[in-house]
Short mmCIF file of C-alpha atoms and ligand atoms in Angstrom, two decimals:
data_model
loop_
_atom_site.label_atom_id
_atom_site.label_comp_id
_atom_site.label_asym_id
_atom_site.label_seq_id
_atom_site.Cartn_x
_atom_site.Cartn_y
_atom_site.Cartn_z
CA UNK A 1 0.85 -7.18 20.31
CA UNK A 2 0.65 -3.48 19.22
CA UNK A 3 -2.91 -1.99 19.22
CA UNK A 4 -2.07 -1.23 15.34
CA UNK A 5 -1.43 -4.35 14.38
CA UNK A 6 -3.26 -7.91 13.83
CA UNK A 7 -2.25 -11.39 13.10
CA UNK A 8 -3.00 -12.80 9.98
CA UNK A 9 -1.52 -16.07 10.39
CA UNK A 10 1.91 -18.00 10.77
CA UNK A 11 4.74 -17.74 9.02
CA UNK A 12 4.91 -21.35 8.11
CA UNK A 13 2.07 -21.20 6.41
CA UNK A 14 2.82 -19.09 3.61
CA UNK A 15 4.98 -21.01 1.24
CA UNK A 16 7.35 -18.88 -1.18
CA UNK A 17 5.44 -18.16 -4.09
CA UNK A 18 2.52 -20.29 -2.96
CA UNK A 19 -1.05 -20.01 -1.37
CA UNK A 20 -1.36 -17.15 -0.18
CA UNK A 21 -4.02 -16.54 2.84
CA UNK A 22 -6.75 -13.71 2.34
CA UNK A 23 -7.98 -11.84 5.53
CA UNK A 24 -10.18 -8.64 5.73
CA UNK A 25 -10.02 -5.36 6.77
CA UNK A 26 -12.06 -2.39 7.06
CA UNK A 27 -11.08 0.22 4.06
CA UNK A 28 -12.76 3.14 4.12
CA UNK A 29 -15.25 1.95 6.63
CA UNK A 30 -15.99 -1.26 4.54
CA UNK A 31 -15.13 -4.67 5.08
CA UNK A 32 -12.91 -5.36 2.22
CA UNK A 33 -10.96 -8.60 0.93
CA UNK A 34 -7.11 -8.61 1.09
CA UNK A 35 -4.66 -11.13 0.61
CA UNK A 36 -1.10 -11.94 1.24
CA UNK A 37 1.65 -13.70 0.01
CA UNK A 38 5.28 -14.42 -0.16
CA UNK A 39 7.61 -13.48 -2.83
CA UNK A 40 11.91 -13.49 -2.49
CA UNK A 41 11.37 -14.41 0.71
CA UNK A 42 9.28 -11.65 2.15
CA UNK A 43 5.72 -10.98 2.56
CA UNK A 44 3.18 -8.77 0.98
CA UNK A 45 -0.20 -7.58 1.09
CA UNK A 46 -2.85 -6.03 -0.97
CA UNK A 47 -6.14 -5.41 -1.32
CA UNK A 48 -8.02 -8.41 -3.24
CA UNK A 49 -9.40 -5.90 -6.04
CA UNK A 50 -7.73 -5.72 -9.36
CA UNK A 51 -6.62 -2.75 -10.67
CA UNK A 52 -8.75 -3.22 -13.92
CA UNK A 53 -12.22 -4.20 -12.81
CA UNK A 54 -13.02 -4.08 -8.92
CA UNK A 55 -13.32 -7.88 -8.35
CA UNK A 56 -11.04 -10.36 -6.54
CA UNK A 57 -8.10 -12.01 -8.18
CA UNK A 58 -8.29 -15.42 -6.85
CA UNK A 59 -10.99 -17.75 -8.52
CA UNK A 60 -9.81 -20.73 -6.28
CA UNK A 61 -9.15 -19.01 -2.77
CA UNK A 62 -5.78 -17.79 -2.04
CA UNK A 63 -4.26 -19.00 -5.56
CA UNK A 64 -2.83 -15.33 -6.39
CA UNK A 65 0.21 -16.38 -8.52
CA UNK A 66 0.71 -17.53 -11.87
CA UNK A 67 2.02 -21.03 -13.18
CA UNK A 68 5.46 -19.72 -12.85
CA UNK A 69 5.18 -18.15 -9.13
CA UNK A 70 6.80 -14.76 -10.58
CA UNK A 71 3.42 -12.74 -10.82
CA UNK A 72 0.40 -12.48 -9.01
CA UNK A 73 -2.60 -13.16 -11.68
CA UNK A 74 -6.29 -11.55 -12.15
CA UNK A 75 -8.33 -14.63 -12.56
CA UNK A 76 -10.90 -12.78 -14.54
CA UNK A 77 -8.89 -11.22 -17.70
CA UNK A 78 -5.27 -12.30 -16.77
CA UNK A 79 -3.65 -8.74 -15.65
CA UNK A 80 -0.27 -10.18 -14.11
CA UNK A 81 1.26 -8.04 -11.26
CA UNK A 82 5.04 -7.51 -9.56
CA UNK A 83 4.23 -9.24 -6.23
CA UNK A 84 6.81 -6.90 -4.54
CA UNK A 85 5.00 -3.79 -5.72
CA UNK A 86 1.90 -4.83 -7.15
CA UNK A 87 2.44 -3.26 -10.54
CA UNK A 88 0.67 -4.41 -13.44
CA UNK A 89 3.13 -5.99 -15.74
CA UNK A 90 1.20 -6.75 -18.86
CA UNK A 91 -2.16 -7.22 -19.41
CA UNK A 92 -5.70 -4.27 -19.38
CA UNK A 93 -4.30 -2.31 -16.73
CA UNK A 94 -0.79 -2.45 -17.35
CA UNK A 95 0.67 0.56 -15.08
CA UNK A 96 -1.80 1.11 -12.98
CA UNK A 97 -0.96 -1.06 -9.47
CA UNK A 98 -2.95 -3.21 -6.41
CA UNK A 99 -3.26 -1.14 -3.50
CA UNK A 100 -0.55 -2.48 -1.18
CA UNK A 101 -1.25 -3.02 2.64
CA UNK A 102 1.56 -2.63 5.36
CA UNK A 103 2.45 -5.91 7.24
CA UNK A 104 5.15 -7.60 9.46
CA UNK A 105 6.58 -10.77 10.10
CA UNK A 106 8.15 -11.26 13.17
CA UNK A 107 9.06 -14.16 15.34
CA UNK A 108 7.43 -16.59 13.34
CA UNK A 109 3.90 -14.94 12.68
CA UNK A 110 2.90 -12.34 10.11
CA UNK A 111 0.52 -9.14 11.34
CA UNK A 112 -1.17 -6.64 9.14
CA UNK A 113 -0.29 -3.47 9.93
CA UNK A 114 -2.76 -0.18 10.51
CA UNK A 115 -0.98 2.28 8.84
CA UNK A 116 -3.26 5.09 7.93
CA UNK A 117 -6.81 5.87 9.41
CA UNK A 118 -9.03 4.38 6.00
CA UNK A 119 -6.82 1.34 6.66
CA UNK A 120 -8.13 -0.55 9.95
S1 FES B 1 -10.75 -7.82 -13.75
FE1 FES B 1 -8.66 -8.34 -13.41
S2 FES B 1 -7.79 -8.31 -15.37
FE2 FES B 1 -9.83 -7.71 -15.71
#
């Protein structure tokens, strides 16, 4: 394994728009919450922290997406975000996005990904 990068967990067990699996990281020198989950078949990862108020998404752990598994949902006042880009769709912060992680799946297991120096 790369000294950049850090397994989250297995491929198997992130179902297509299902659980996802939260892990932290340090941002910005503080451990912080992030998630990630599948969507069209690929994986991706933000920071748990909505884009309208600074708390996490999920009020039962790693249940990120909506009753339709299209958008990831803000358990608190029901901002709905692209799970590919983490755009807010609808909802109080509609434009603004989730700050998106870099990660990898490869042979069967999914890493996060250091990708810039507040990112570890
Ligand atoms: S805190 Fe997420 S929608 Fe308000």
């Amino acid at each position: 394994m790369a000294e950049n990068q850090r397994l989250i967990c297995e491929s198997i067990e992130l179902p297509e728009s299902g659980k996802g699996i939260r892990f932290t990281i340090l941002f910005e020198g503080e451990e912080t919450a992030a998630f990630v989950v599948r969507s069209g078949g690929q994986v991706h990862a933000y920071l748990n922290r909505c884009a309208h108020v600074p708390v996490e998404l999920d009020w039962m752990e790693g249940e990120f997406f909506d009753d339709s598994g299209v958008y990831l949902i803000c358990s608190t006042h029901g901002a709905m975000y692209a799970p590919d880009n983490g755009i807010c769709v609808n909802g109080p912060c509609a434009g603004k996005s989730l700050q998106k992680l870099t990660v990898l799946e490869s042979e069967g297991k999914i890493y996060y990904m250091k990708h810039e120096d507040r990112y570890v």
